[in-house]
PDB file of C-alpha atoms in Angstrom:
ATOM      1  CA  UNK A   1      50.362 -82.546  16.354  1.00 76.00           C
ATOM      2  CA  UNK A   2      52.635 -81.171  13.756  1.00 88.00           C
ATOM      3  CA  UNK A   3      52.751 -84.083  11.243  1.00 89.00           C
ATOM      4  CA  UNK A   4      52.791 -83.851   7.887  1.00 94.00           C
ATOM      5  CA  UNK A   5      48.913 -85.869   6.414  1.00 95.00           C
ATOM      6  CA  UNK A   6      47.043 -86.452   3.160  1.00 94.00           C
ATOM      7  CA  UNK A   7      43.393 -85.359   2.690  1.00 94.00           C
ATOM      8  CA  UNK A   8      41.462 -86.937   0.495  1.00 91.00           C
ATOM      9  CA  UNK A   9      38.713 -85.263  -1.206  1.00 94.00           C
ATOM     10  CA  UNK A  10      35.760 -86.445  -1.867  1.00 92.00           C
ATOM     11  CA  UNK A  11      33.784 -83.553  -4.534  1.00 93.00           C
ATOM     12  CA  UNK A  12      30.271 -82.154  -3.663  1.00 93.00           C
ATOM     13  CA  UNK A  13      28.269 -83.486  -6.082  1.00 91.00           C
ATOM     14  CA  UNK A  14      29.445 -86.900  -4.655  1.00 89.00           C
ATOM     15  CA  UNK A  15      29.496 -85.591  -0.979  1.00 92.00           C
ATOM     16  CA  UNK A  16      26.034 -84.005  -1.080  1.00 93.00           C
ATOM     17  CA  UNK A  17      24.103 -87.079  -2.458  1.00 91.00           C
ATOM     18  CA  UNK A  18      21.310 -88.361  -0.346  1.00 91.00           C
ATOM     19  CA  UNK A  19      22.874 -91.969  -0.723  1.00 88.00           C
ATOM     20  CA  UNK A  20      26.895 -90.612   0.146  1.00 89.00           C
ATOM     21  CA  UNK A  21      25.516 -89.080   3.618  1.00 90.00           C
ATOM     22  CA  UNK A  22      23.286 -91.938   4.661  1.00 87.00           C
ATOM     23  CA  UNK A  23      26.484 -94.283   4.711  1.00 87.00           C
ATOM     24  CA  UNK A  24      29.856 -92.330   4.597  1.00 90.00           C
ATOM     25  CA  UNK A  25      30.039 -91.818   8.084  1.00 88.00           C
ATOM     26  CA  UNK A  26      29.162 -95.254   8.938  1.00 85.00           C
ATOM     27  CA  UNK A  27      31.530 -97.123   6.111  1.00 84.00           C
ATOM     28  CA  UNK A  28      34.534 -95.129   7.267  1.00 87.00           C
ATOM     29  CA  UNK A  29      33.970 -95.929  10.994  1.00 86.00           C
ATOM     30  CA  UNK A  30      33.694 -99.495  10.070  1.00 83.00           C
ATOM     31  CA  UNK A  31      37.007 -99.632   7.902  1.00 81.00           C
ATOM     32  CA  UNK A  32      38.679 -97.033   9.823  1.00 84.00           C
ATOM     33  CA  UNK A  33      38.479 -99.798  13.074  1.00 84.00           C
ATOM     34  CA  UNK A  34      40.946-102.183  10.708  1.00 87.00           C
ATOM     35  CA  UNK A  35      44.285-101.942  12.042  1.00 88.00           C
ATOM     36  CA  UNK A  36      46.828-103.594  10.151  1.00 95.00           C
ATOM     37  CA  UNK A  37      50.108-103.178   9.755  1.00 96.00           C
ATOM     38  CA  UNK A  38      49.937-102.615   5.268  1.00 97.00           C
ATOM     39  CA  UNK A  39      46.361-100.388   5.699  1.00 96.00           C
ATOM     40  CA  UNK A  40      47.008 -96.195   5.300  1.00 94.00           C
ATOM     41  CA  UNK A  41      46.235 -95.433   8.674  1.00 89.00           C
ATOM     42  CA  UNK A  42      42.957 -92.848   8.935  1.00 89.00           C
ATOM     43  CA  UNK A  43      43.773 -90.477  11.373  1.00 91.00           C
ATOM     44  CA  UNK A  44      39.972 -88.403  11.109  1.00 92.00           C
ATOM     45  CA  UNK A  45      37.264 -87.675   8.709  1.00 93.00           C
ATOM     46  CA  UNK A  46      34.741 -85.128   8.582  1.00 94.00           C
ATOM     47  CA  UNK A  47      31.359 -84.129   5.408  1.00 94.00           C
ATOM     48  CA  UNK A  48      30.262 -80.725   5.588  1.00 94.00           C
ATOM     49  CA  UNK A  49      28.596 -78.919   2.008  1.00 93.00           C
ATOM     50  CA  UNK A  50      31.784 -78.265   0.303  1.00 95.00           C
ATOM     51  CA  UNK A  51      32.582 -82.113   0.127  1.00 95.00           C
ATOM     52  CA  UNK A  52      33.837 -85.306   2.314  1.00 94.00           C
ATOM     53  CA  UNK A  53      37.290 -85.269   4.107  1.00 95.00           C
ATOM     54  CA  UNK A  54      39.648 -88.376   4.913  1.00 92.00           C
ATOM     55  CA  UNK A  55      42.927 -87.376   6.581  1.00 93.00           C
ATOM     56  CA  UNK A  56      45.399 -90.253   6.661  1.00 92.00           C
ATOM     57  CA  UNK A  57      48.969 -91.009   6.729  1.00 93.00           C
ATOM     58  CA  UNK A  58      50.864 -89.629   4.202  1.00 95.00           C
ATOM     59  CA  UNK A  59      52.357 -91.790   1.643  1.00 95.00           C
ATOM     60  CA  UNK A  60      53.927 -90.043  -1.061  1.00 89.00           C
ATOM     61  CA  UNK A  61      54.991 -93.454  -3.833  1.00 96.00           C
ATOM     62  CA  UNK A  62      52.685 -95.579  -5.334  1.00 97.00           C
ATOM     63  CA  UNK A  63      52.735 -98.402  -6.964  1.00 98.00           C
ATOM     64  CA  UNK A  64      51.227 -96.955 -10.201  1.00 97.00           C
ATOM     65  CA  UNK A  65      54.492 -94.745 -10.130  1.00 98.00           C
ATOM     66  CA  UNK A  66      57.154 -97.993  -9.284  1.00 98.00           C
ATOM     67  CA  UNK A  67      55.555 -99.561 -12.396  1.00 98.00           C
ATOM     68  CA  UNK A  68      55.599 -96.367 -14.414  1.00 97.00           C
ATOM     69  CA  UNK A  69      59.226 -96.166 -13.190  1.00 97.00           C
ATOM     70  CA  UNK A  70      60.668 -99.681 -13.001  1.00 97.00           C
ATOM     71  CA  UNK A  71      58.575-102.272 -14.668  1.00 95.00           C
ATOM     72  CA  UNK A  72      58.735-104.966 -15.200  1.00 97.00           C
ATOM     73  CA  UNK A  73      59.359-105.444 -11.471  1.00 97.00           C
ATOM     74  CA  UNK A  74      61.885-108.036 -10.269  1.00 96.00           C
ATOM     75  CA  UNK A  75      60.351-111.371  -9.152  1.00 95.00           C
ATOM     76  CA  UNK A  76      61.742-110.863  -5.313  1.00 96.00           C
ATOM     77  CA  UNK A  77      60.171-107.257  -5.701  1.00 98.00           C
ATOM     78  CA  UNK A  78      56.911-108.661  -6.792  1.00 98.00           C
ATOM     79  CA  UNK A  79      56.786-111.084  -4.107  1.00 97.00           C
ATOM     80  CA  UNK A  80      57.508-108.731  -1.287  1.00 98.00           C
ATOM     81  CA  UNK A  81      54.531-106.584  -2.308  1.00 98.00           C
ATOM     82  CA  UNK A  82      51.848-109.146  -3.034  1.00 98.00           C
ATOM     83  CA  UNK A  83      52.922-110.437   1.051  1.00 98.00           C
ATOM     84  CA  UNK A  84      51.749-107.344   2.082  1.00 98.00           C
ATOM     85  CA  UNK A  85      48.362-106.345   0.140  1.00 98.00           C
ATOM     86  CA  UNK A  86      47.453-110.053   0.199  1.00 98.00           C
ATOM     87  CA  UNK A  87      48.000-109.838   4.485  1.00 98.00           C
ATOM     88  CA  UNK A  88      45.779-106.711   4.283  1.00 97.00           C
ATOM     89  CA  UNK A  89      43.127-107.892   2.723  1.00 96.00           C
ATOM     90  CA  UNK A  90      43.042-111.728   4.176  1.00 96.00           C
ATOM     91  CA  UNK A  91      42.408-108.785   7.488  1.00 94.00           C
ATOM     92  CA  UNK A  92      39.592-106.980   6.179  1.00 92.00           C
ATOM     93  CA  UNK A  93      38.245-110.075   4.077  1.00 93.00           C
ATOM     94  CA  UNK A  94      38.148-111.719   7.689  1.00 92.00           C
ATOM     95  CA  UNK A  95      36.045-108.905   9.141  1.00 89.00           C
ATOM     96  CA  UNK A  96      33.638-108.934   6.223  1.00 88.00           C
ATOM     97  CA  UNK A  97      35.135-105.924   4.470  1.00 89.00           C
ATOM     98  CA  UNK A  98      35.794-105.694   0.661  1.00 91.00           C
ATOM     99  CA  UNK A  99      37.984-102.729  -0.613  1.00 92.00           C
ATOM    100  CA  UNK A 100      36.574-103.522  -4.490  1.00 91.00           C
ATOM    101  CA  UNK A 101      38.903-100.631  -6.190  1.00 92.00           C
ATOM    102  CA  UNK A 102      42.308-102.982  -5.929  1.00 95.00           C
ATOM    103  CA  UNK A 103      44.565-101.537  -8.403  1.00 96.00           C
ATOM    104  CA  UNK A 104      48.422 -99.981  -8.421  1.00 97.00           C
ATOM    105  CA  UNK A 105      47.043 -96.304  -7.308  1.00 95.00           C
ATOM    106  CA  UNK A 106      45.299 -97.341  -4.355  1.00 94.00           C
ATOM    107  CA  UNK A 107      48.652 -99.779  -3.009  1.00 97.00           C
ATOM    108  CA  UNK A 108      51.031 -97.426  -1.668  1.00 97.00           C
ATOM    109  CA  UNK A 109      54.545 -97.052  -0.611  1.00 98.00           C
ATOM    110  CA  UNK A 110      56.810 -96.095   1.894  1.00 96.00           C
ATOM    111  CA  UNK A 111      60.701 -94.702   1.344  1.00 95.00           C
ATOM    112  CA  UNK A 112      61.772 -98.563   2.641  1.00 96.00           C
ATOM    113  CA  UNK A 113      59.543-100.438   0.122  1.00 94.00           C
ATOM    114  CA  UNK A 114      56.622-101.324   2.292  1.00 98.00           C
ATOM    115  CA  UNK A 115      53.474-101.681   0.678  1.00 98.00           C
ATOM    116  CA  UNK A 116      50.067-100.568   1.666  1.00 97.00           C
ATOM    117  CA  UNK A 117      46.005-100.635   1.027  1.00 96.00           C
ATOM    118  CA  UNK A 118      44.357 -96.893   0.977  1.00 92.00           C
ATOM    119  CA  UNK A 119      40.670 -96.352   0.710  1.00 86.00           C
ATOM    120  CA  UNK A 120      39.187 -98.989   2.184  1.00 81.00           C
ATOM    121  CA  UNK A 121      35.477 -98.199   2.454  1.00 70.00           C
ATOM    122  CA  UNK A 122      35.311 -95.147  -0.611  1.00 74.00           C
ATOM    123  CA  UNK A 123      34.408 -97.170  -2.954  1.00 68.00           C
ATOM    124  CA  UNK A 124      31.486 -98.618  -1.974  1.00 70.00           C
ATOM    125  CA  UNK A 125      30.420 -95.006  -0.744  1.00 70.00           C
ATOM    126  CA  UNK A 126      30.611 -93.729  -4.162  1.00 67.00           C
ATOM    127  CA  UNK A 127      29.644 -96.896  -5.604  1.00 67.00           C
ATOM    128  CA  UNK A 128      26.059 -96.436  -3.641  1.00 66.00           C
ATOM    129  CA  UNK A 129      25.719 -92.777  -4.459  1.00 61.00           C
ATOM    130  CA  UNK A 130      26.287 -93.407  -8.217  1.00 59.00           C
ATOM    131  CA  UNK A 131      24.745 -92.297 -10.922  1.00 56.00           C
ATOM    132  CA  UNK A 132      24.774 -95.767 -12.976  1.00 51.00           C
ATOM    133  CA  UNK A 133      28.076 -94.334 -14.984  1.00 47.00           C
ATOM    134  CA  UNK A 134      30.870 -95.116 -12.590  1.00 47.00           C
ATOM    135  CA  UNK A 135      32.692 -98.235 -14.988  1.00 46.00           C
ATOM    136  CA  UNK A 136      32.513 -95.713 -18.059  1.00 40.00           C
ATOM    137  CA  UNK A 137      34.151 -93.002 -15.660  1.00 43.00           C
ATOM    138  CA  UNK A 138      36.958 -95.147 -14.291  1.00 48.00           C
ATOM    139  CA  UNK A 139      39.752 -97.292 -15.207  1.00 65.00           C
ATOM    140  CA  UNK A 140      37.452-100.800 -15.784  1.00 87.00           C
ATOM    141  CA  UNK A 141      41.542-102.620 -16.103  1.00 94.00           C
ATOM    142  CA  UNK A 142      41.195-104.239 -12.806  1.00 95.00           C
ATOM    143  CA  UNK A 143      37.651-104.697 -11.846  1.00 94.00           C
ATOM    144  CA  UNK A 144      36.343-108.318 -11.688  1.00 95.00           C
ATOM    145  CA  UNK A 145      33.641-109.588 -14.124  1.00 96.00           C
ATOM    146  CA  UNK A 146      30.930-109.938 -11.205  1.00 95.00           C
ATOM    147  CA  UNK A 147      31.737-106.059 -10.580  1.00 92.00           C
ATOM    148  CA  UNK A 148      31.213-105.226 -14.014  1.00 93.00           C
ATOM    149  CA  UNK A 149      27.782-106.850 -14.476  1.00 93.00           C
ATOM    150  CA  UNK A 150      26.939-105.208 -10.746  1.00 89.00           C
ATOM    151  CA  UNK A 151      26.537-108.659  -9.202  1.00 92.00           C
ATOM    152  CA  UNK A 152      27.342-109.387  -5.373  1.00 90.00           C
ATOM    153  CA  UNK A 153      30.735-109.112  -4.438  1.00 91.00           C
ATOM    154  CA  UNK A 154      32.759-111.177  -2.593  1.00 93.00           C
ATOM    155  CA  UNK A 155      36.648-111.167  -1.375  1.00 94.00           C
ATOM    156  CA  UNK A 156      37.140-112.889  -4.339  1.00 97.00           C
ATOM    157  CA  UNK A 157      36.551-109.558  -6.542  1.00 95.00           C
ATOM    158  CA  UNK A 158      39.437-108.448  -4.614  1.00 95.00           C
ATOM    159  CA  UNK A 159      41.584-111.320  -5.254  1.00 98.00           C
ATOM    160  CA  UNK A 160      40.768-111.108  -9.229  1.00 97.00           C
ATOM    161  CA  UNK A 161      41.480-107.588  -9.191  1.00 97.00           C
ATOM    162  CA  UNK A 162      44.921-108.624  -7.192  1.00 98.00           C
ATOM    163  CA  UNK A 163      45.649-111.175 -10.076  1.00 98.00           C
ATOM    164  CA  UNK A 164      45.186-108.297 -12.493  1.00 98.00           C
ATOM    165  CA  UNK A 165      47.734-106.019 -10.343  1.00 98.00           C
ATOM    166  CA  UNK A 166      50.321-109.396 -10.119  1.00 98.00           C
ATOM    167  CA  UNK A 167      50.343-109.329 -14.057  1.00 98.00           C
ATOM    168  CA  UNK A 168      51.293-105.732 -14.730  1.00 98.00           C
ATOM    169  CA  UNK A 169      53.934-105.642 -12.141  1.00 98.00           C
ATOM    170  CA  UNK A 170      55.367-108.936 -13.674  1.00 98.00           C
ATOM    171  CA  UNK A 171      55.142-107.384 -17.125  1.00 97.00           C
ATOM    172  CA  UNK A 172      54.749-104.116 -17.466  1.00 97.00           C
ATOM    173  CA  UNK A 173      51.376-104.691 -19.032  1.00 97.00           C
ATOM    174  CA  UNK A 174      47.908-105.088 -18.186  1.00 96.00           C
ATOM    175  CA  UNK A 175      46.596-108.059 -19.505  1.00 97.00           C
ATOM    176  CA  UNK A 176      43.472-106.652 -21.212  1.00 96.00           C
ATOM    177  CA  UNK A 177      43.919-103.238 -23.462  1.00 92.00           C
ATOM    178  CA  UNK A 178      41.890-101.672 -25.485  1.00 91.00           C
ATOM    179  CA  UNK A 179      41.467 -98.041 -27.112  1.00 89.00           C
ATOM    180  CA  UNK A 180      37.253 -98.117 -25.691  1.00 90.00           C
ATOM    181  CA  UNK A 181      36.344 -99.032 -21.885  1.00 88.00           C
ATOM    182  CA  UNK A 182      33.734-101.294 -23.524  1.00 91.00           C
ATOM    183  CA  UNK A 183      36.916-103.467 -25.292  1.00 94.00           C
ATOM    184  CA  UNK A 184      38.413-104.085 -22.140  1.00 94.00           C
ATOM    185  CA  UNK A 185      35.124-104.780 -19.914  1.00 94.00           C
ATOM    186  CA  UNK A 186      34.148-107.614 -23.059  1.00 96.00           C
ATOM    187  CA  UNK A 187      38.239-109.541 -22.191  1.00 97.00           C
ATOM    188  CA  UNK A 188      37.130-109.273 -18.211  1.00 96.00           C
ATOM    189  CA  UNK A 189      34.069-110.772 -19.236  1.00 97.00           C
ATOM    190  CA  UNK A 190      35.252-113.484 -22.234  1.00 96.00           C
ATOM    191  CA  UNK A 191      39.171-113.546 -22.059  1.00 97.00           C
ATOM    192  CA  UNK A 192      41.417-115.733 -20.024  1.00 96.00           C
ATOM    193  CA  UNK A 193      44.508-113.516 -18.758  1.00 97.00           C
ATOM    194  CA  UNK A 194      47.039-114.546 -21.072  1.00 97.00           C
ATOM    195  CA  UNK A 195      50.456-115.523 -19.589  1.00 97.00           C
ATOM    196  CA  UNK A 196      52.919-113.193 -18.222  1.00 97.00           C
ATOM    197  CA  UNK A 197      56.061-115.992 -20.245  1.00 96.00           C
ATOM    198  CA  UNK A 198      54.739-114.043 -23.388  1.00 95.00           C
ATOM    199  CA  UNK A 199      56.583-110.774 -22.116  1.00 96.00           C
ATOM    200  CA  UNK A 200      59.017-112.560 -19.642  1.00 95.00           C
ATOM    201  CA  UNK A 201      60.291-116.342 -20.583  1.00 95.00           C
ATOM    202  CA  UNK A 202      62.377-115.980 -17.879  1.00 94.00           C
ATOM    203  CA  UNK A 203      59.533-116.460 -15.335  1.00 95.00           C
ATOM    204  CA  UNK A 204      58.308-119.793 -13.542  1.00 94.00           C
ATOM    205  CA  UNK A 205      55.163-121.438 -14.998  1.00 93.00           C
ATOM    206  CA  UNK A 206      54.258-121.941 -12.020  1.00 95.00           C
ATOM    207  CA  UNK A 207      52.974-117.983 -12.290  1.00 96.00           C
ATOM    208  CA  UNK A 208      50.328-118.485 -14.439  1.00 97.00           C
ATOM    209  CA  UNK A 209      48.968-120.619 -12.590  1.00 97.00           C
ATOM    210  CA  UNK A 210      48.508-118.731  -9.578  1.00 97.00           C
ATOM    211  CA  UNK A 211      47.532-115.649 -12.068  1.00 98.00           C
ATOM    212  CA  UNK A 212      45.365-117.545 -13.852  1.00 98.00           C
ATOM    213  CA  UNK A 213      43.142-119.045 -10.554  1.00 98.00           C
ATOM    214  CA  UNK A 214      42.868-115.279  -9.273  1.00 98.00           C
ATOM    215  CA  UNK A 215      41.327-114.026 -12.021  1.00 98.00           C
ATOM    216  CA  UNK A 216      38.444-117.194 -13.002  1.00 98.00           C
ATOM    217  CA  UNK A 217      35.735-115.945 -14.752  1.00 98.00           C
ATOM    218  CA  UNK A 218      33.627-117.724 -12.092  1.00 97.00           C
ATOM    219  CA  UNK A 219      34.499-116.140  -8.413  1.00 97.00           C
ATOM    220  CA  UNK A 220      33.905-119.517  -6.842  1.00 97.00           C
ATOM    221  CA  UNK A 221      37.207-121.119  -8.750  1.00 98.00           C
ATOM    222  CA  UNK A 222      39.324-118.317  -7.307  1.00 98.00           C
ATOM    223  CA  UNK A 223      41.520-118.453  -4.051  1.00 96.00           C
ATOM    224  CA  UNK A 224      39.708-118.328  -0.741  1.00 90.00           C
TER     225      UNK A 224
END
């Protein structure tokens, strides 16, 4: 149809795992049927041996590149975006859907400022066709502490990982740093998020405590 789309890739020695084929197709059916206004749209999808295909509505800003660019991101800004990725996943959290990779490369952005939730459904697909190593692999900055010690998730892994994503675009930080994965996955696990007035006095209070009920230790404390 002559538009311009991203394709994800998904490698083959994720693609061709026993555990990757038994549920990709079904996963991506299931999240592709959200429609929501602030979800990447997928347009198709296809596996064959030389990996797994998503094709989706290209985006080319993220909001890992507005906070590499801009931060720490005005309050109005901040606002704006947390409307829209908090509307997307109230959506998916309502049809029993939990994206569990919520962090700045995964919200992206349109050339008016519009916000929006990619890869709903790849990472529990990768998740389940692990090899035990995925937190040492990735980023472990925004994943909740029930994630971490591979406990049942709930929609309130998403809003923790949210609460981590509301403090770096306040600050220009992430709360929890550390040279070793294994530093920051012990401050998920021990720390309380400390608060974003430390980098920005000019900031309500009333911030930390909305950051600091998103990310409880204990997902039951958390928002709804």
């Amino acid at each position: 149809v002559d538009r311009d789309v991203a394709i994800k890739v998904v490698m083959p020695s994720f693609a061709n795992r026993p555990e990757f084929i038994h549920s990709f197709e079904s996963e991506v059916q299931r999240t592709a049927r959200l429609q929501h206004v602030h979800i990447v749209s997928l347009f198709d999808y296809w596996r064959d041996p030389e990996g797994a295909f998503l094709v989706m509505r290209l985006l080319a800003d993220s909001l890992r590149q507005e906070i590499k660019r801009d931060a720490p991101l005005p309050l109005e800004r901040v606002v704006r975006i947390v409307d829209h990725v908090a509307s997307a996943l109230m959506a998916a959290h309502s049809q029993g859907i939990i994206h569990r990779d919520i962090k700045p490369g995964n919200i992206l952005l349109d050339t008016e400022g519009n916000s929006y939730i990619s890869d709903f459904g790849l990472a529990k697909v990768l998740s389940e066709s692990d090899d035990g190593s995925s937190i040492v692999r990735a980023t472990p900055a925004y994943l909740a502490p029930e994630q971490i010690m591979s406990e049942t998730l709930t929609p309130q892994s998403d809003i923790y990982s949210l609460g981590i994503v509301l403090f770096e675009m306040l600050t220009g930080h992430r709360p929890f740093e550390g040279d070793l994965a294994t530093e920051i996955i012990y401050q998920h696990l021990q720390k309380p998020v400390p608060s974003v007035r430390a980098y920005r006095s000019d900031l309500p209070v009333g911030l930390d405590v909305i950051i600091q009920r998103a990310t409880q230790k204990e997902p039951g404390n958390r928002y709804e």
